[in-house]
Amino acid sequence: VSFNAIDSALSSLKNCQSYINSGMDVATQVALDLVESFNDEEDVNNMEKVMLEYATMDRQLNHYIKAFEETINQVKREKPENLPDLENLAQEKFLEMESMNSDSDLQRNEKYMYFKDQLKEMKKQYHGNDTIEQIDEDIAVTRSQMNFICPITQVTMKRPVRNKVCGHIYEEDAILEMIQTQKQKKKKVRCPKMGCSHVDVKGSDLVRDEILKRLIDSQKKQ
């Protein structure tokens, strides 16, 4: 197998990753729809199984990509006289990585964690919990009095994103534009929420707040 063939295979694998990501996004939306329409818990659990299957595929794909990249780098570094069988070398590395798999890897998949987090919030929002132990009153109060106004644009948000570091929420386009502008000036972005001490907002810290988006949309309909 030539380097060119491997490069081409790697770019195909990376394309597959984008399909897996899209599938996980769809599964998350479907699960939230099911909770919102008070569907059977079993249906929601089935969506979680789908998410775990996607997470397994994603892990496998990552291992394939990593195995091939490491193989290419190793051969380029060592420059052997006779080119070894790259496919076999990569396969060995891949199997070694797969042998170290554990279920906790899947639980740590970023999109799976997002799925669990949004599902939990959705259940609180639509079903509530009767046992005191399960009620997070602070969240309930915050949600009910939630301000839908973006601290940057000062208008109602359309696509809210939450900062994983400080928990504040902004309009997606507005915060990304702010990050981009400051990046060009080689400056950090301070959280635009008044009184927040977080001084380095990064694009990678932002996650879509699907629950808030649904609350905003349903308020508009009313």
Short mmCIF file of C-alpha atoms in Angstrom, two decimals:
data_model
loop_
_atom_site.label_atom_id
_atom_site.label_comp_id
_atom_site.label_asym_id
_atom_site.label_seq_id
_atom_site.Cartn_x
_atom_site.Cartn_y
_atom_site.Cartn_z
CA VAL A 1 0.00 0.00 0.00
CA SER A 2 1.48 3.38 -0.98
CA PHE A 3 1.48 6.58 1.11
CA ASN A 4 -0.93 8.14 -1.39
CA ALA A 5 -3.39 5.28 -0.99
CA ILE A 6 -3.22 5.64 2.80
CA ASP A 7 -3.74 9.42 2.63
CA SER A 8 -6.80 8.85 0.48
CA ALA A 9 -8.12 6.18 2.90
CA LEU A 10 -7.57 8.54 5.85
CA SER A 11 -9.53 11.32 4.22
CA SER A 12 -12.41 8.87 3.57
CA LEU A 13 -12.36 7.78 7.22
CA LYS A 14 -12.50 11.41 8.35
CA ASN A 15 -15.55 11.89 6.13
CA CYS A 16 -17.20 8.93 7.87
CA GLN A 17 -16.62 10.72 11.17
CA SER A 18 -18.75 13.64 10.04
CA TYR A 19 -21.60 11.19 9.24
CA ILE A 20 -21.31 9.68 12.72
CA ASN A 21 -21.42 13.17 14.28
CA SER A 22 -24.54 14.04 12.27
CA GLY A 23 -26.17 10.77 13.32
CA MET A 24 -25.49 11.54 16.99
CA ASP A 25 -26.99 15.03 16.60
CA VAL A 26 -30.15 13.54 15.06
CA ALA A 27 -30.43 10.89 17.80
CA THR A 28 -30.15 13.63 20.45
CA GLN A 29 -32.94 15.67 18.82
CA VAL A 30 -35.19 12.59 18.53
CA ALA A 31 -34.64 11.71 22.22
CA LEU A 32 -35.53 15.27 23.27
CA ASP A 33 -38.66 15.16 21.08
CA LEU A 34 -39.66 11.90 22.77
CA VAL A 35 -39.29 13.41 26.25
CA GLU A 36 -41.17 16.54 25.17
CA SER A 37 -44.10 14.49 23.85
CA PHE A 38 -44.15 12.31 27.00
CA ASN A 39 -43.28 9.14 25.11
CA ASP A 40 -42.49 5.83 26.69
CA GLU A 41 -39.23 5.78 28.69
CA GLU A 42 -38.23 2.69 26.74
CA ASP A 43 -38.17 4.72 23.49
CA VAL A 44 -35.81 7.22 25.11
CA ASN A 45 -33.60 4.38 26.39
CA ASN A 46 -33.46 2.99 22.85
CA MET A 47 -32.10 6.34 21.64
CA GLU A 48 -29.41 6.11 24.32
CA LYS A 49 -28.45 2.67 22.96
CA VAL A 50 -28.21 4.22 19.49
CA MET A 51 -25.91 6.93 20.91
CA LEU A 52 -23.66 4.28 22.47
CA GLU A 53 -23.49 2.40 19.16
CA TYR A 54 -22.43 5.62 17.44
CA ALA A 55 -19.87 6.26 20.20
CA THR A 56 -18.46 2.74 19.61
CA MET A 57 -18.15 3.41 15.87
CA ASP A 58 -16.52 6.75 16.57
CA ARG A 59 -13.95 5.15 18.90
CA GLN A 60 -13.17 2.45 16.33
CA LEU A 61 -12.77 5.03 13.58
CA ASN A 62 -10.48 7.16 15.76
CA HIS A 63 -8.32 4.09 16.42
CA TYR A 64 -8.09 3.30 12.69
CA ILE A 65 -7.08 6.87 11.88
CA LYS A 66 -4.55 7.01 14.72
CA ALA A 67 -3.06 3.61 13.79
CA PHE A 68 -2.52 4.64 10.17
CA GLU A 69 -1.12 8.06 11.10
CA GLU A 70 1.30 6.53 13.61
CA THR A 71 2.41 3.92 11.05
CA ILE A 72 3.13 6.56 8.40
CA ASN A 73 5.05 8.72 10.89
CA GLN A 74 7.06 5.72 12.12
CA VAL A 75 8.09 4.68 8.59
CA LYS A 76 8.96 8.25 7.60
CA ARG A 77 11.02 8.62 10.78
CA GLU A 78 12.89 5.29 10.49
CA LYS A 79 13.28 5.40 6.66
CA PRO A 80 13.81 1.62 6.21
CA GLU A 81 15.52 0.40 3.00
CA ASN A 82 12.58 -1.84 2.11
CA LEU A 83 9.13 -0.40 2.69
CA PRO A 84 7.29 -2.69 5.17
CA ASP A 85 3.69 -3.82 4.75
CA LEU A 86 2.00 -0.63 5.98
CA GLU A 87 -1.43 -2.26 6.16
CA ASN A 88 -0.21 -5.02 8.49
CA LEU A 89 1.71 -2.58 10.67
CA ALA A 90 -1.35 -0.33 11.00
CA GLN A 91 -3.61 -3.34 11.71
CA GLU A 92 -1.33 -4.40 14.60
CA LYS A 93 -1.44 -0.92 16.11
CA PHE A 94 -5.22 -0.79 15.65
CA LEU A 95 -5.75 -4.15 17.41
CA GLU A 96 -3.49 -3.07 20.26
CA MET A 97 -5.60 0.08 20.79
CA GLU A 98 -8.86 -1.88 20.54
CA SER A 99 -7.63 -4.38 23.16
CA MET A 100 -7.50 -1.53 25.69
CA ASN A 101 -11.14 -0.49 25.14
CA SER A 102 -13.43 -0.06 28.12
CA ASP A 103 -17.07 0.96 28.52
CA SER A 104 -16.00 4.14 30.28
CA ASP A 105 -14.46 5.36 26.97
CA LEU A 106 -17.96 5.48 25.50
CA GLN A 107 -19.39 7.33 28.50
CA ARG A 108 -16.71 9.98 27.96
CA ASN A 109 -17.61 10.55 24.31
CA GLU A 110 -18.30 14.29 24.03
CA LYS A 111 -21.56 13.96 22.07
CA TYR A 112 -22.81 11.19 24.37
CA MET A 113 -22.08 13.39 27.42
CA TYR A 114 -23.95 16.27 25.76
CA PHE A 115 -26.87 13.88 25.04
CA LYS A 116 -27.06 12.82 28.72
CA ASP A 117 -26.81 16.40 29.95
CA GLN A 118 -29.56 17.72 27.63
CA LEU A 119 -31.80 14.74 28.37
CA LYS A 120 -31.50 15.34 32.11
CA GLU A 121 -32.40 19.01 31.70
CA MET A 122 -35.31 18.15 29.39
CA LYS A 123 -36.76 15.67 31.88
CA LYS A 124 -36.56 18.27 34.65
CA GLN A 125 -38.25 20.79 32.40
CA TYR A 126 -41.14 18.63 31.18
CA HIS A 127 -41.69 16.00 33.83
CA GLY A 128 -40.46 17.52 37.06
CA ASN A 129 -39.57 15.26 39.97
CA ASP A 130 -41.63 14.73 43.08
CA THR A 131 -38.94 13.46 45.41
CA ILE A 132 -37.15 16.28 47.21
CA GLU A 133 -33.86 14.50 46.71
CA GLN A 134 -34.21 14.76 42.92
CA ILE A 135 -35.37 18.36 42.73
CA ASP A 136 -32.67 20.88 42.04
CA GLU A 137 -34.64 23.93 43.10
CA ASP A 138 -31.98 26.41 42.02
CA ILE A 139 -32.13 25.09 38.46
CA ALA A 140 -35.94 25.01 38.49
CA VAL A 141 -36.08 28.67 39.60
CA THR A 142 -33.35 29.73 37.20
CA ARG A 143 -35.07 27.99 34.31
CA SER A 144 -38.46 29.53 35.07
CA GLN A 145 -37.02 33.04 35.36
CA MET A 146 -34.49 32.41 32.59
CA ASN A 147 -33.54 35.52 30.71
CA PHE A 148 -33.73 34.80 26.99
CA ILE A 149 -31.73 37.94 26.15
CA CYS A 150 -28.15 37.54 24.89
CA PRO A 151 -25.66 39.60 26.96
CA ILE A 152 -23.87 40.60 23.73
CA THR A 153 -26.69 41.46 21.30
CA GLN A 154 -29.26 42.42 23.96
CA VAL A 155 -31.98 40.69 21.90
CA THR A 156 -33.75 37.34 22.36
CA MET A 157 -31.46 34.49 21.39
CA LYS A 158 -32.20 32.22 18.43
CA ARG A 159 -29.34 29.72 18.84
CA PRO A 160 -28.19 29.81 22.46
CA VAL A 161 -24.87 28.23 23.42
CA ARG A 162 -23.71 27.59 26.98
CA ASN A 163 -20.15 28.14 28.18
CA LYS A 164 -19.03 24.89 29.87
CA VAL A 165 -16.58 26.81 32.06
CA CYS A 166 -18.73 29.53 33.65
CA GLY A 167 -22.23 28.35 32.65
CA HIS A 168 -23.26 31.61 30.95
CA ILE A 169 -25.31 31.60 27.75
CA TYR A 170 -24.94 33.68 24.59
CA GLU A 171 -26.18 33.87 21.00
CA GLU A 172 -23.94 31.49 19.02
CA ASP A 173 -23.07 33.82 16.11
CA ALA A 174 -22.41 36.78 18.43
CA ILE A 175 -19.95 35.00 20.73
CA LEU A 176 -18.14 33.29 17.83
CA GLU A 177 -17.74 36.64 16.06
CA MET A 178 -16.41 38.15 19.29
CA ILE A 179 -13.87 35.30 19.66
CA GLN A 180 -12.77 35.68 16.01
CA THR A 181 -12.36 39.47 16.28
CA GLN A 182 -10.28 39.23 19.47
CA LYS A 183 -8.22 36.38 17.99
CA GLN A 184 -7.20 38.64 15.10
CA LYS A 185 -6.04 41.20 17.67
CA LYS A 186 -4.27 38.35 19.55
CA LYS A 187 -6.43 39.05 22.61
CA LYS A 188 -8.49 36.82 24.88
CA VAL A 189 -12.27 37.13 25.23
CA ARG A 190 -13.72 37.94 28.61
CA CYS A 191 -17.16 36.44 29.30
CA PRO A 192 -19.61 39.20 28.30
CA LYS A 193 -21.98 38.38 31.18
CA MET A 194 -21.81 41.23 33.70
CA GLY A 195 -19.81 40.30 36.80
CA CYS A 196 -18.35 37.06 35.40
CA SER A 197 -14.66 36.54 36.20
CA HIS A 198 -13.98 34.11 33.33
CA VAL A 199 -11.44 35.85 31.09
CA ASP A 200 -10.66 33.33 28.35
CA VAL A 201 -13.77 32.19 26.45
CA LYS A 202 -12.88 29.67 23.71
CA GLY A 203 -15.04 28.25 20.91
CA SER A 204 -14.31 24.75 22.20
CA ASP A 205 -15.95 25.65 25.56
CA LEU A 206 -19.33 26.31 23.91
CA VAL A 207 -22.15 23.74 23.67
CA ARG A 208 -25.59 24.27 22.14
CA ASP A 209 -28.31 24.66 24.79
CA GLU A 210 -31.08 22.72 23.06
CA ILE A 211 -33.45 22.98 26.05
CA LEU A 212 -33.26 26.77 26.21
CA LYS A 213 -33.76 26.98 22.44
CA ARG A 214 -36.96 24.92 22.77
CA LEU A 215 -38.18 27.14 25.64
CA ILE A 216 -37.55 30.28 23.56
CA ASP A 217 -39.31 28.74 20.53
CA SER A 218 -42.33 27.67 22.56
CA GLN A 219 -42.60 31.14 24.14
CA LYS A 220 -42.58 32.69 20.65
CA LYS A 221 -45.47 30.43 19.59
CA GLN A 222 -47.51 31.57 22.60
#
